[in-house]
Coordinates of C-alpha atoms and ligand atoms in Angstrom, one line a residue:
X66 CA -49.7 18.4 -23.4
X67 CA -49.3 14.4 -22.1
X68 CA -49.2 14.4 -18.3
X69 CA -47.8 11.5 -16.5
X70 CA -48.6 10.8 -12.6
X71 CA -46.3 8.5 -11.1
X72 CA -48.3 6.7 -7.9
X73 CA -51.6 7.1 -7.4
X74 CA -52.2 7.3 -3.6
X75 CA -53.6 10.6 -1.2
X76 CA -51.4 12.5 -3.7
X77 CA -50.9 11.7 -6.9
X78 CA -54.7 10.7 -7.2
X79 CA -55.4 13.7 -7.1
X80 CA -53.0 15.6 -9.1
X81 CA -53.8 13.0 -12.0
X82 CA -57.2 13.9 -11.8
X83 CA -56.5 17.7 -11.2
X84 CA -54.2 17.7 -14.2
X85 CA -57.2 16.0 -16.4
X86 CA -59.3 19.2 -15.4
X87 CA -57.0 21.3 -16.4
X88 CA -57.2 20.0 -19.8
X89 CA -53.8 17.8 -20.3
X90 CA -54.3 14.1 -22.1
X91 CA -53.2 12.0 -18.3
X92 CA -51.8 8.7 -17.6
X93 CA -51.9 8.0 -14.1
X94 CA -49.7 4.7 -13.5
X95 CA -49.8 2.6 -9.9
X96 CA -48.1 -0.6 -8.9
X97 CA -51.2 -1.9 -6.8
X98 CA -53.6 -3.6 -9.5
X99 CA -56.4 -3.0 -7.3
X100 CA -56.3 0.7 -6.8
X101 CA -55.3 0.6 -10.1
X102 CA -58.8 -0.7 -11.1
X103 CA -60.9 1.4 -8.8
X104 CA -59.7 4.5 -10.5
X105 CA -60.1 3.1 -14.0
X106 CA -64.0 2.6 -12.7
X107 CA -63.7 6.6 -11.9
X108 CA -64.1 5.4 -8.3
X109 CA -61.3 7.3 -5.7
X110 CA -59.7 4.3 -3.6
X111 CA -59.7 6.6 -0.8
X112 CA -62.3 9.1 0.7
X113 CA -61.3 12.5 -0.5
X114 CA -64.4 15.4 -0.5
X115 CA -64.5 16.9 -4.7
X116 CA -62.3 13.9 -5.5
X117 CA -65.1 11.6 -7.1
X118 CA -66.7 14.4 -9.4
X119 CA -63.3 15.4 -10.8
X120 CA -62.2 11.2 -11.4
X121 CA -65.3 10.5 -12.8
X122 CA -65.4 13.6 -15.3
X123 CA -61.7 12.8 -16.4
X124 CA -62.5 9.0 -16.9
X125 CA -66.0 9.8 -19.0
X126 CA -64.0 12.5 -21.3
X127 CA -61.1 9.8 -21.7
X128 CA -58.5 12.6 -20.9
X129 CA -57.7 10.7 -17.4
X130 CA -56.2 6.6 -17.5
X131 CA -54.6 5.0 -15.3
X132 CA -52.5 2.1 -15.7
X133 CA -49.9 -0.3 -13.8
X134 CA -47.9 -0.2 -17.3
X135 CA -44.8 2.2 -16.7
X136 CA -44.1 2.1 -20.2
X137 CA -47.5 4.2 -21.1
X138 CA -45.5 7.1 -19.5
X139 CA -43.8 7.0 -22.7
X140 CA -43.6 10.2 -24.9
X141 CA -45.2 12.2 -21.8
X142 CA -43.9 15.9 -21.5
X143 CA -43.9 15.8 -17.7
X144 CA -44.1 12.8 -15.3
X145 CA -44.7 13.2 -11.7
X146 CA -43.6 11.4 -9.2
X147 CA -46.0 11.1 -6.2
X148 CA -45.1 7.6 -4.6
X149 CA -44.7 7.2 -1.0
X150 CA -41.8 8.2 1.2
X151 CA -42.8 6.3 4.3
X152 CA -40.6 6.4 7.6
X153 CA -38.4 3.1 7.5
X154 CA -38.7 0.4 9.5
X155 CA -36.5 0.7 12.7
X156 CA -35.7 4.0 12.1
X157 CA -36.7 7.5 11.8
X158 CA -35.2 8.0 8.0
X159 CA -37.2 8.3 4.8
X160 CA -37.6 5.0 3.0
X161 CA -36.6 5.9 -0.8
X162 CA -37.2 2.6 -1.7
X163 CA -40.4 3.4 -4.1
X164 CA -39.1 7.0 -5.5
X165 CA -36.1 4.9 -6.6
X166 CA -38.1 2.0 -7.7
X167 CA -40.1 4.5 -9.1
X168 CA -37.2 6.4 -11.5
X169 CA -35.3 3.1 -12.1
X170 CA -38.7 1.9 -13.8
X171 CA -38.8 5.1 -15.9
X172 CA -35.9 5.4 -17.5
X173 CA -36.2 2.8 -20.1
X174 CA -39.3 5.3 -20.9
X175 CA -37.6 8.8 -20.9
X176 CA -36.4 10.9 -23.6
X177 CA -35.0 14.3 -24.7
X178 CA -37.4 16.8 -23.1
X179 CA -39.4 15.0 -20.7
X180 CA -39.2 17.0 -17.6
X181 CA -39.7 14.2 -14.5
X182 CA -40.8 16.7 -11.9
X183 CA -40.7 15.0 -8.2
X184 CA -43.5 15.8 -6.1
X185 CA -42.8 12.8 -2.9
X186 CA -41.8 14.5 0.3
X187 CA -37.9 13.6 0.1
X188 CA -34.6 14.5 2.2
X189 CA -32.6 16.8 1.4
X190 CA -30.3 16.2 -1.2
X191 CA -32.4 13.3 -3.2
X192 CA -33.3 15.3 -6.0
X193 CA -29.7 15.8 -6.9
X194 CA -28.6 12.6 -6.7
X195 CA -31.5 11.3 -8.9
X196 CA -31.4 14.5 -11.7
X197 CA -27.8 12.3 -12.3
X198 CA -29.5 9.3 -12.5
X199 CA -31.9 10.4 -15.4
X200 CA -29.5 12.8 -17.1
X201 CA -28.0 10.0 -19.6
X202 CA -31.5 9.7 -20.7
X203 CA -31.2 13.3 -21.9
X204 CA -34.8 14.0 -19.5
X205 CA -34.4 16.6 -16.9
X206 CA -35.5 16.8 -13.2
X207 CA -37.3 19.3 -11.5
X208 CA -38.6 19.2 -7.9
X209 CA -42.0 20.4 -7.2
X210 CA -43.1 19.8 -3.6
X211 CA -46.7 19.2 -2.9
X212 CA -48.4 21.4 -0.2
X213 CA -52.3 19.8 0.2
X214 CA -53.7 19.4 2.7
X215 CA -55.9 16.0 2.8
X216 CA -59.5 16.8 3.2
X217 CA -59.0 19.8 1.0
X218 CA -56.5 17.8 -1.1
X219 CA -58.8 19.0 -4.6
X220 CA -59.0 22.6 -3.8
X221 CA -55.2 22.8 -2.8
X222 CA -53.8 21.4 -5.8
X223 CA -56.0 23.6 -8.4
X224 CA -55.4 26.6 -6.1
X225 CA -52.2 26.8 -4.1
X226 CA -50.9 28.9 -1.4
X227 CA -47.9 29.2 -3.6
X228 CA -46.2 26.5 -6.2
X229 CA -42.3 26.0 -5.6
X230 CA -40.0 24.9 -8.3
X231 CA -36.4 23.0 -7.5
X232 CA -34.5 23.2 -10.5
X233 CA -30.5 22.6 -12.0
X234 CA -29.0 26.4 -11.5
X235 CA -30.1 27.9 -15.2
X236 CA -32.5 25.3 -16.3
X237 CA -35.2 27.7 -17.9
X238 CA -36.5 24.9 -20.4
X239 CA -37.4 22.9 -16.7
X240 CA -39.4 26.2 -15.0
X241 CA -40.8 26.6 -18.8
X242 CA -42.5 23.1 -18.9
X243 CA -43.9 23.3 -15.1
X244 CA -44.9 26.8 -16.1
X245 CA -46.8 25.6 -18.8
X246 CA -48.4 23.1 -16.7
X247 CA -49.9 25.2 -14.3
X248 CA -51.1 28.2 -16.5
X249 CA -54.6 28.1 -15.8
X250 CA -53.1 28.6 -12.0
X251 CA -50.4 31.2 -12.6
X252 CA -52.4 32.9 -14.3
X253 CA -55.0 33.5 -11.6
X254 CA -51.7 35.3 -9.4
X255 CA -50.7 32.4 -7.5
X256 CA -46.9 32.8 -6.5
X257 CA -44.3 30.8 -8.2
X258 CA -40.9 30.7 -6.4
X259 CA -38.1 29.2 -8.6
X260 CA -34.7 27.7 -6.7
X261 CA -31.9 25.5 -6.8
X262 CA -33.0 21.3 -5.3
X263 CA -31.9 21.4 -1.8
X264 CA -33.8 24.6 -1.3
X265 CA -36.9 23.4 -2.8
X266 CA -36.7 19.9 -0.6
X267 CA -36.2 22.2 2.6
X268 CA -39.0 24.3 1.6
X269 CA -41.2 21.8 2.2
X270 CA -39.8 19.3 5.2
X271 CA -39.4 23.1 7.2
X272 CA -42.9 23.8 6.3
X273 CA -44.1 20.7 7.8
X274 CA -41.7 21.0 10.9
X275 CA -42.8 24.7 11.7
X276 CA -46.8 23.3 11.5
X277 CA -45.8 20.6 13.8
X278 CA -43.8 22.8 16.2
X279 CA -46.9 25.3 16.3
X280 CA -49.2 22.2 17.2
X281 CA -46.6 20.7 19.6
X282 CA -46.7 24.7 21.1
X283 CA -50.0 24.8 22.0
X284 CA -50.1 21.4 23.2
X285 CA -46.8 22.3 25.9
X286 CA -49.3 24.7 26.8
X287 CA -52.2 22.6 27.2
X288 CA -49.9 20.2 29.9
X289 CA -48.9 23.2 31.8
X290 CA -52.6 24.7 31.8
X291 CA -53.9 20.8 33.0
X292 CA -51.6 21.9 36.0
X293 CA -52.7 24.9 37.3
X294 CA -56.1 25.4 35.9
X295 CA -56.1 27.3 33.1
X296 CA -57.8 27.0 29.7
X297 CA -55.7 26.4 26.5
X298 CA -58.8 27.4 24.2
X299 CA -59.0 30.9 25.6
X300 CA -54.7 31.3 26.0
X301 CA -54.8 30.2 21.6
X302 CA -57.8 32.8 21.3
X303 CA -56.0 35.1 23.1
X304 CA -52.4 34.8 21.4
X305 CA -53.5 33.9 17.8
X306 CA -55.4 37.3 17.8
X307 CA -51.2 39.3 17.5
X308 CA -51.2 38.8 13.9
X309 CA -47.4 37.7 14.2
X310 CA -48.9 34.7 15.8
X311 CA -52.2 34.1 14.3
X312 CA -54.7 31.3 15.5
X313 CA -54.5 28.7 12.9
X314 CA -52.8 25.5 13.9
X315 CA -52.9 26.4 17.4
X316 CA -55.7 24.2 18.4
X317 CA -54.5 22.0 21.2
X318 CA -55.8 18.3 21.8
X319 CA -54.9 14.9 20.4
X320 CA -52.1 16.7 18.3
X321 CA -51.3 15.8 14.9
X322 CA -51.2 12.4 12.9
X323 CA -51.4 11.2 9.4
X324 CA -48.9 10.2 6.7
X325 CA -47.0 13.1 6.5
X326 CA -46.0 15.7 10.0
X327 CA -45.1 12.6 12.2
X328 CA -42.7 10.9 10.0
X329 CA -41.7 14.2 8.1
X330 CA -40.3 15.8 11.0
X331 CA -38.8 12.2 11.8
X332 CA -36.9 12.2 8.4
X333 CA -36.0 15.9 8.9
X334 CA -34.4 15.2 12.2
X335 CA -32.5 11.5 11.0
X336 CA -31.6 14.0 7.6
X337 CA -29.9 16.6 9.4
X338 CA -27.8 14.4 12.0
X339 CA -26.8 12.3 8.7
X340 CA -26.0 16.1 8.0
X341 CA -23.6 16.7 11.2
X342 CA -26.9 19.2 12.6
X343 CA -28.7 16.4 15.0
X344 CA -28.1 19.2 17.5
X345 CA -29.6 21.7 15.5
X346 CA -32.7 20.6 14.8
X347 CA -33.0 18.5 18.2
X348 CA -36.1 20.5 19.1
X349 CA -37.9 18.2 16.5
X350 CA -37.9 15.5 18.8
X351 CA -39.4 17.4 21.8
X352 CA -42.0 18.4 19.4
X353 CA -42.6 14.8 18.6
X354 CA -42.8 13.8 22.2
X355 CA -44.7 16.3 23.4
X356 CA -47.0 15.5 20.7
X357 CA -47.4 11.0 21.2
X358 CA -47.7 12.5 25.1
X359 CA -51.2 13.8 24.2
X360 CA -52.5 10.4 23.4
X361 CA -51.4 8.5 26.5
X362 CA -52.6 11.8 28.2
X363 CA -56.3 11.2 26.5
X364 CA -56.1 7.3 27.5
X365 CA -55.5 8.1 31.0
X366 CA -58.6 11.0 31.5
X367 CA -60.9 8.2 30.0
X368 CA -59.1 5.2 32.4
X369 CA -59.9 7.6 35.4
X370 CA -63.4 8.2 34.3
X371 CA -63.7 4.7 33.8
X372 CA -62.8 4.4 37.6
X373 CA -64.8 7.1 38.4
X374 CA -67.9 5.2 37.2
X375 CA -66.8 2.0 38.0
X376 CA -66.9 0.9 34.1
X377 CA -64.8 -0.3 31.4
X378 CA -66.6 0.1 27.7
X379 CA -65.4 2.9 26.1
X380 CA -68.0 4.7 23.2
X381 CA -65.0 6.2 20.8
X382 CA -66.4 8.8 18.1
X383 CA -63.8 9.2 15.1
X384 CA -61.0 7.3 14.4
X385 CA -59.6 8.9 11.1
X386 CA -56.3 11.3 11.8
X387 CA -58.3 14.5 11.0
X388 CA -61.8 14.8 9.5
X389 CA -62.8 15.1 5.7
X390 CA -60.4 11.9 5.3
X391 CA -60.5 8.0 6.1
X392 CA -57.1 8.4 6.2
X393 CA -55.9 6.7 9.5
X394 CA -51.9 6.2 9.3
X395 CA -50.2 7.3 12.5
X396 CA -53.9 8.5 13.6
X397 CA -53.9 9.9 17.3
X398 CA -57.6 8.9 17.9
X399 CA -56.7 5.1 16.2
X400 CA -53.4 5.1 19.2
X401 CA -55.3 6.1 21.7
X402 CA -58.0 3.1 20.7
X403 CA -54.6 0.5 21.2
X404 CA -54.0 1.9 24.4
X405 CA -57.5 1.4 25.9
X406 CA -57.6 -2.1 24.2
X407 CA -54.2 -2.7 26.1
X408 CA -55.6 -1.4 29.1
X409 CA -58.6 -3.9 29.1
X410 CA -60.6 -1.7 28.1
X411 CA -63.8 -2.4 25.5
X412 CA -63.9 0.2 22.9
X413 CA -66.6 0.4 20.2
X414 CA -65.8 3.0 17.4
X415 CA -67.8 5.0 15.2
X416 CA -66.0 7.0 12.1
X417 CA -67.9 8.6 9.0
X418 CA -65.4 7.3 6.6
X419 CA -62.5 5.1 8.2
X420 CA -64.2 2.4 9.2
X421 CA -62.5 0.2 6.4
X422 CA -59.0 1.8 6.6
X423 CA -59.6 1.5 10.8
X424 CA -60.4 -1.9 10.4
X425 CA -57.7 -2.8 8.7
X426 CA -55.0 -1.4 10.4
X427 CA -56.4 -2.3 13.8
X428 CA -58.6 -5.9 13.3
X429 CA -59.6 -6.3 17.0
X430 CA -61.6 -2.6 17.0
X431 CA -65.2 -3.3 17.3
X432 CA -66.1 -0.6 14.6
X433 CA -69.8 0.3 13.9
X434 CA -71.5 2.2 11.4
X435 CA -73.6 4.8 13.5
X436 CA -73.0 7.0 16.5
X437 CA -75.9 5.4 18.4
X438 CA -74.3 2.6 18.3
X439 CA -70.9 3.5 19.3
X440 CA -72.6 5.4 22.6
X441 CA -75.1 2.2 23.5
X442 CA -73.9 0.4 26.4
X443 CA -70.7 2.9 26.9
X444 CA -69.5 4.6 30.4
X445 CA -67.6 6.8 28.9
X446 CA -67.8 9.5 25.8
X447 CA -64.3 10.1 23.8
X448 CA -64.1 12.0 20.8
X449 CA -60.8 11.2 18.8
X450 CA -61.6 13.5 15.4
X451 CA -63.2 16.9 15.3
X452 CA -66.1 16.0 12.7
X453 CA -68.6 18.0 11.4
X454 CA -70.9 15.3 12.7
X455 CA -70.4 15.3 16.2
X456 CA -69.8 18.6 16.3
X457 CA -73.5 19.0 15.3
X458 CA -74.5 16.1 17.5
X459 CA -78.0 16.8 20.1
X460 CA -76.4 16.3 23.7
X461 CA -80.3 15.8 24.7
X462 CA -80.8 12.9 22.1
X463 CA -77.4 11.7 22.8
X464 CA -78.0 11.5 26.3
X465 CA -81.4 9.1 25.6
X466 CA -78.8 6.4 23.5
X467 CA -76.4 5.9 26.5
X468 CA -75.7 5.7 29.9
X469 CA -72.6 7.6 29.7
X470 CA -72.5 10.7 31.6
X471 CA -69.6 11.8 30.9
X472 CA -67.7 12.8 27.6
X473 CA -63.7 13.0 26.7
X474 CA -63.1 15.3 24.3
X475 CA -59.9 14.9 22.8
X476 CA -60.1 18.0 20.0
X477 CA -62.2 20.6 22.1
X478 CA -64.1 20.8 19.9
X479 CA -68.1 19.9 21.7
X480 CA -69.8 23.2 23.3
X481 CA -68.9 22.5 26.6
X482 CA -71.9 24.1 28.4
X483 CA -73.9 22.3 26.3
X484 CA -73.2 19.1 26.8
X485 CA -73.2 19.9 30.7
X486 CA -76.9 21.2 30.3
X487 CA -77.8 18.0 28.8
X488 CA -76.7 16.4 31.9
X489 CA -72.3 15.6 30.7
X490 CA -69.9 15.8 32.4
X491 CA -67.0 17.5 30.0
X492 CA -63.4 16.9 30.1
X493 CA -61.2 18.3 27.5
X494 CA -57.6 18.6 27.0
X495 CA -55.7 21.6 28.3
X496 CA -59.6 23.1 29.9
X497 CA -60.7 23.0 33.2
X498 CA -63.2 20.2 33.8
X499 CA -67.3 21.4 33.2
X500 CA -69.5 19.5 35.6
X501 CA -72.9 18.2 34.6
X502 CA -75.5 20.7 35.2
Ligands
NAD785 N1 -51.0 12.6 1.5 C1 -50.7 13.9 1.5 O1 -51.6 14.7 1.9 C2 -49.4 14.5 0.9 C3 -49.3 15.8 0.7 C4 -48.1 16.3 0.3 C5 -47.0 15.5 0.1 N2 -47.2 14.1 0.3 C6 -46.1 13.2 0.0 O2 -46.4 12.6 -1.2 C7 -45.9 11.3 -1.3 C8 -47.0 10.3 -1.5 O3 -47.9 10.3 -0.3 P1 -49.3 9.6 -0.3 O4 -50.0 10.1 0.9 O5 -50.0 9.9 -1.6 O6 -48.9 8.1 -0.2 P2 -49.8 6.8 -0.6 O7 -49.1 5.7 0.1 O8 -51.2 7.1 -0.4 O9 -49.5 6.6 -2.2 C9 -48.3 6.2 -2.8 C10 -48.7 5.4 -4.0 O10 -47.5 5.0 -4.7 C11 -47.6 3.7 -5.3 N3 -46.3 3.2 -5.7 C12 -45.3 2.8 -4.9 N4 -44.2 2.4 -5.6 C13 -44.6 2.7 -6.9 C14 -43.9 2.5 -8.1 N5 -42.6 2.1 -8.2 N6 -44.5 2.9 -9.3 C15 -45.8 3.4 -9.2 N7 -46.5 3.5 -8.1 C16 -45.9 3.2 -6.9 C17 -48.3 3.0 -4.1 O11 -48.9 1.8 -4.6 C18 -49.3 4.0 -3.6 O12 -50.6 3.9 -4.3 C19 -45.1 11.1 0.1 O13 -43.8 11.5 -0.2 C20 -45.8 12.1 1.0 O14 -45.0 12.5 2.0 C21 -48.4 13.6 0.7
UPG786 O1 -54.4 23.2 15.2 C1 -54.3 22.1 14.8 C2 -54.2 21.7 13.4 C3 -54.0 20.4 13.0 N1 -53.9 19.4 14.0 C4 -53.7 18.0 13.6 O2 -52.5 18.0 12.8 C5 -52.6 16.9 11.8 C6 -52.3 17.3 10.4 O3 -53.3 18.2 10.0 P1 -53.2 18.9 8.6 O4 -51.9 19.6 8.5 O5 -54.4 19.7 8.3 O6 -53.3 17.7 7.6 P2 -52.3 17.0 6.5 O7 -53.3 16.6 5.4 O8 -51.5 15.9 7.2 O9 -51.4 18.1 5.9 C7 -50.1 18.4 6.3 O10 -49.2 17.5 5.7 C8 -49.2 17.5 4.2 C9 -48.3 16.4 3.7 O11 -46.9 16.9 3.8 C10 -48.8 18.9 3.7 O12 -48.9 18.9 2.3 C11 -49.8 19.9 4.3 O13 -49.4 21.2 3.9 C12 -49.7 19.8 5.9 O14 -50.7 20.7 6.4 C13 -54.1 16.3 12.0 O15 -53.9 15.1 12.8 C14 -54.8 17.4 12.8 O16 -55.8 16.9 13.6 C15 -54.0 19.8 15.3 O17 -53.9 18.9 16.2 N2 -54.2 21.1 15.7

């Protein structure tokens, strides 16, 4: 079988090189030369934890190319299309400007047969209007909504939770083609749900709403248990043990980021008042608030500490949106950065992996490349992304590279009593304060 990936970002990176293991001959086709390149090398433009191992076996076995050559799509039996579907400029709406670029450029390409097979994060009702764009080429359209997750972007796509086709009512030769693409995984029991377009493209927007809504939850929670006291660690541990409930994605703290929950639920909320149901799903900007609330809310416990101790330089530890990814769009940890810098405010960062991707989207960050560095000379402690590495981080040793005394932590993540023993002060978001010992 001939594979085609169109866009090879966070997504369709890794599906071409996913689809490659799995055996199929792949083109993977990019409009940015230089990415391009990088994954022609084998080498992942982007930090993604299994990603490098699978490239670099697909390039070596010459079952994996990429390409910025639409035309090599040609004589494919199924192209994806991964390309971005970022919010707009001025507006909270989807800009289809690529997925339509992206189609427009195949159809010179496209034959009887070729299932294209949509994989972007669109509003509802795309999927239709573009299966009548492509039907005089005699291809058909399905739409197959991606679920990963990044930093376990490899494992998702080679075993999903559950793969979900959008297909033209009766179009068997469409759930036959994406079928046979994903034997290997069907055929280890994973659910496959088959259903007309606009069910398919709701599928997946509601799925990133209801994550964002449980987030935004826990958070609501964390500004009411600021106010009177209580602990928003022990009220998720307590409620996320009722099954109905269940702990995941109730951990309260910066809130979410990254390219897709922020401006999905955007799009989903612009989609349905295009729709007449702004009302209905008015919630979604509540959730949104309460979510970009966090981040001032972490700015302003590190300003006060700042106060406190009569300093201004800030030691910030993670910058990337979530760890196991350099991804930084709409990153909470990055914001909260911006609003120190605005303050006056000197912050120097430390990431793992999103030191270039920080650096770029933010020039005037004074990024370094350790942890020892980031804490030398700093008042305050703030940790803006929950990884591995600071988890595991010596409080004792910590508290020889800095005069801090005192550490934000804006994930909840450090063992409080701890850090206290080691002489830090601890405040978290949602959790009663934990003096120094
Ligand atoms: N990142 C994720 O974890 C994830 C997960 C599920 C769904 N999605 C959805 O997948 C889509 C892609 O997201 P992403 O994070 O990979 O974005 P991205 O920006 O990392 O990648 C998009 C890629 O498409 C390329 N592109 C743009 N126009 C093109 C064209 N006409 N032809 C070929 N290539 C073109 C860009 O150069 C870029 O490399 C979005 O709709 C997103 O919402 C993303
Ligand atoms: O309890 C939690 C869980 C997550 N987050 C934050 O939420 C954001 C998103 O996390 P996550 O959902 O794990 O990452 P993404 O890679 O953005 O994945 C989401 O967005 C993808 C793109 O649509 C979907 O495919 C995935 O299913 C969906 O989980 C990150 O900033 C996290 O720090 C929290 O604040 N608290």
């Amino acid at each position: 079988m001939r594979i085609a990936v169109i866009g090879c970002g966070y997504l369709g990176a890794v599906h071409a090189a996913a689809m490659a293991s799995l055996g199929y001959d792949t083109v993977g086709v990019d409009v940015d030369e230089a990415k391009v390149e990088r994954l022609r090398r084998g080498e992942p433009p982007f930090f993604e934890p299994g990603l490098p191992e699978l490239l670099r076996a697909g390039v070596d076995a010459g079952s994996l190319r990429f390409t910025t050559d639409v035309a090599e799509v040609a004589g494919s039996d199924v192209v994806f299309v991964a390309v971005g579907t970022p919010q707009l400029a001025g507006s909270d709406a989807a800009d289809l400007t690529f997925v339509d670029a992206a189609i427009e450029s195949l159809l010179p390409h496209l034959g009887e047969g070729t299932v294209v097979a949509g994989k972007s994060t669109v509003p509802v009702g795309t999927a239709q209007r573009l299966a009548d764009r492509i039907a005089p080429t005699g291809a058909r359209l399905a739409w197959n909504p991606e679920f990963l997750r990044e930093g376990f972007a490899v494992q998702d796509t080679l075993a999903p939770d559950r793969l979900v086709y959008g297909v033209a009512e009766g179009d068997g030769a469409a759930v036959a083609a994406l079928d046979a693409v994903y034997a290997t995984i069907l055929a280890r029991g994973t659910e496959r749900l088959v259903m007309r377009f606009a069910t398919a493209e709701l599928v997946k927007v509601s799925a990133n709403a209801f994550l964002a809504t449980k987030i935004s939850f826990i958070n609501a929670m964390a500004e009411i248990a600021e106010t009177v006291g209580a602990d928003v660690t022990q009220l998720a541990d307590a409620i996320g043990l009722d099954a109905r409930i269940g702990r995941r994605f109730l951990n309260a703290g910066l809130g979410f980021g990254g390219g897709c929950l922020p401006k999905d639920i955007r799009a989903f909320q612009a989609r349905a008042e295009e729709l007449g149901h702004g009302h209905t799903l008015g919630f979604l900007r509540e959730v949104d608030e309460i979510n970009l609330r966090r981040r001032d809310r972490m700015a302003q416990l590190v300003d006060a500490e700042l106060a406190r101790v009569g300093g201004d330089r800030v030691g910030m530890l993670g910058l990337a949106f979530k760890p196991n990814s350099d991804d930084v769009r709409d990153s909470p940890a990055l914001d909260v950065c911006r609003i120190l810098e605005q303050r006056g405010r000197v912050v120097r960062a430390y990431d793992p992996e999103a030191r270039e991707t920080a650096g770029r989207s933010m020039p005037s960050l004074d990024i370094v490349g350790s942890v020892e560095d980031a804490v030398r000379g700093a008042d305050v402690l703030a940790l803006g992304t929950e990884w591995q590495e600071f988890r595991e981080l010596d409080p004792v040793v910590v508290a020889t590279q800095t005069d801090a005394r005192v550490v934000v932590d804006g994930r909840n993540t450090l063992d409080a009593a701890r850090w206290a023993a080691a002489g830090f002060k601890v405040v978290g978001l949602g959790r009663p304060e934990v003096e120094a010992a």
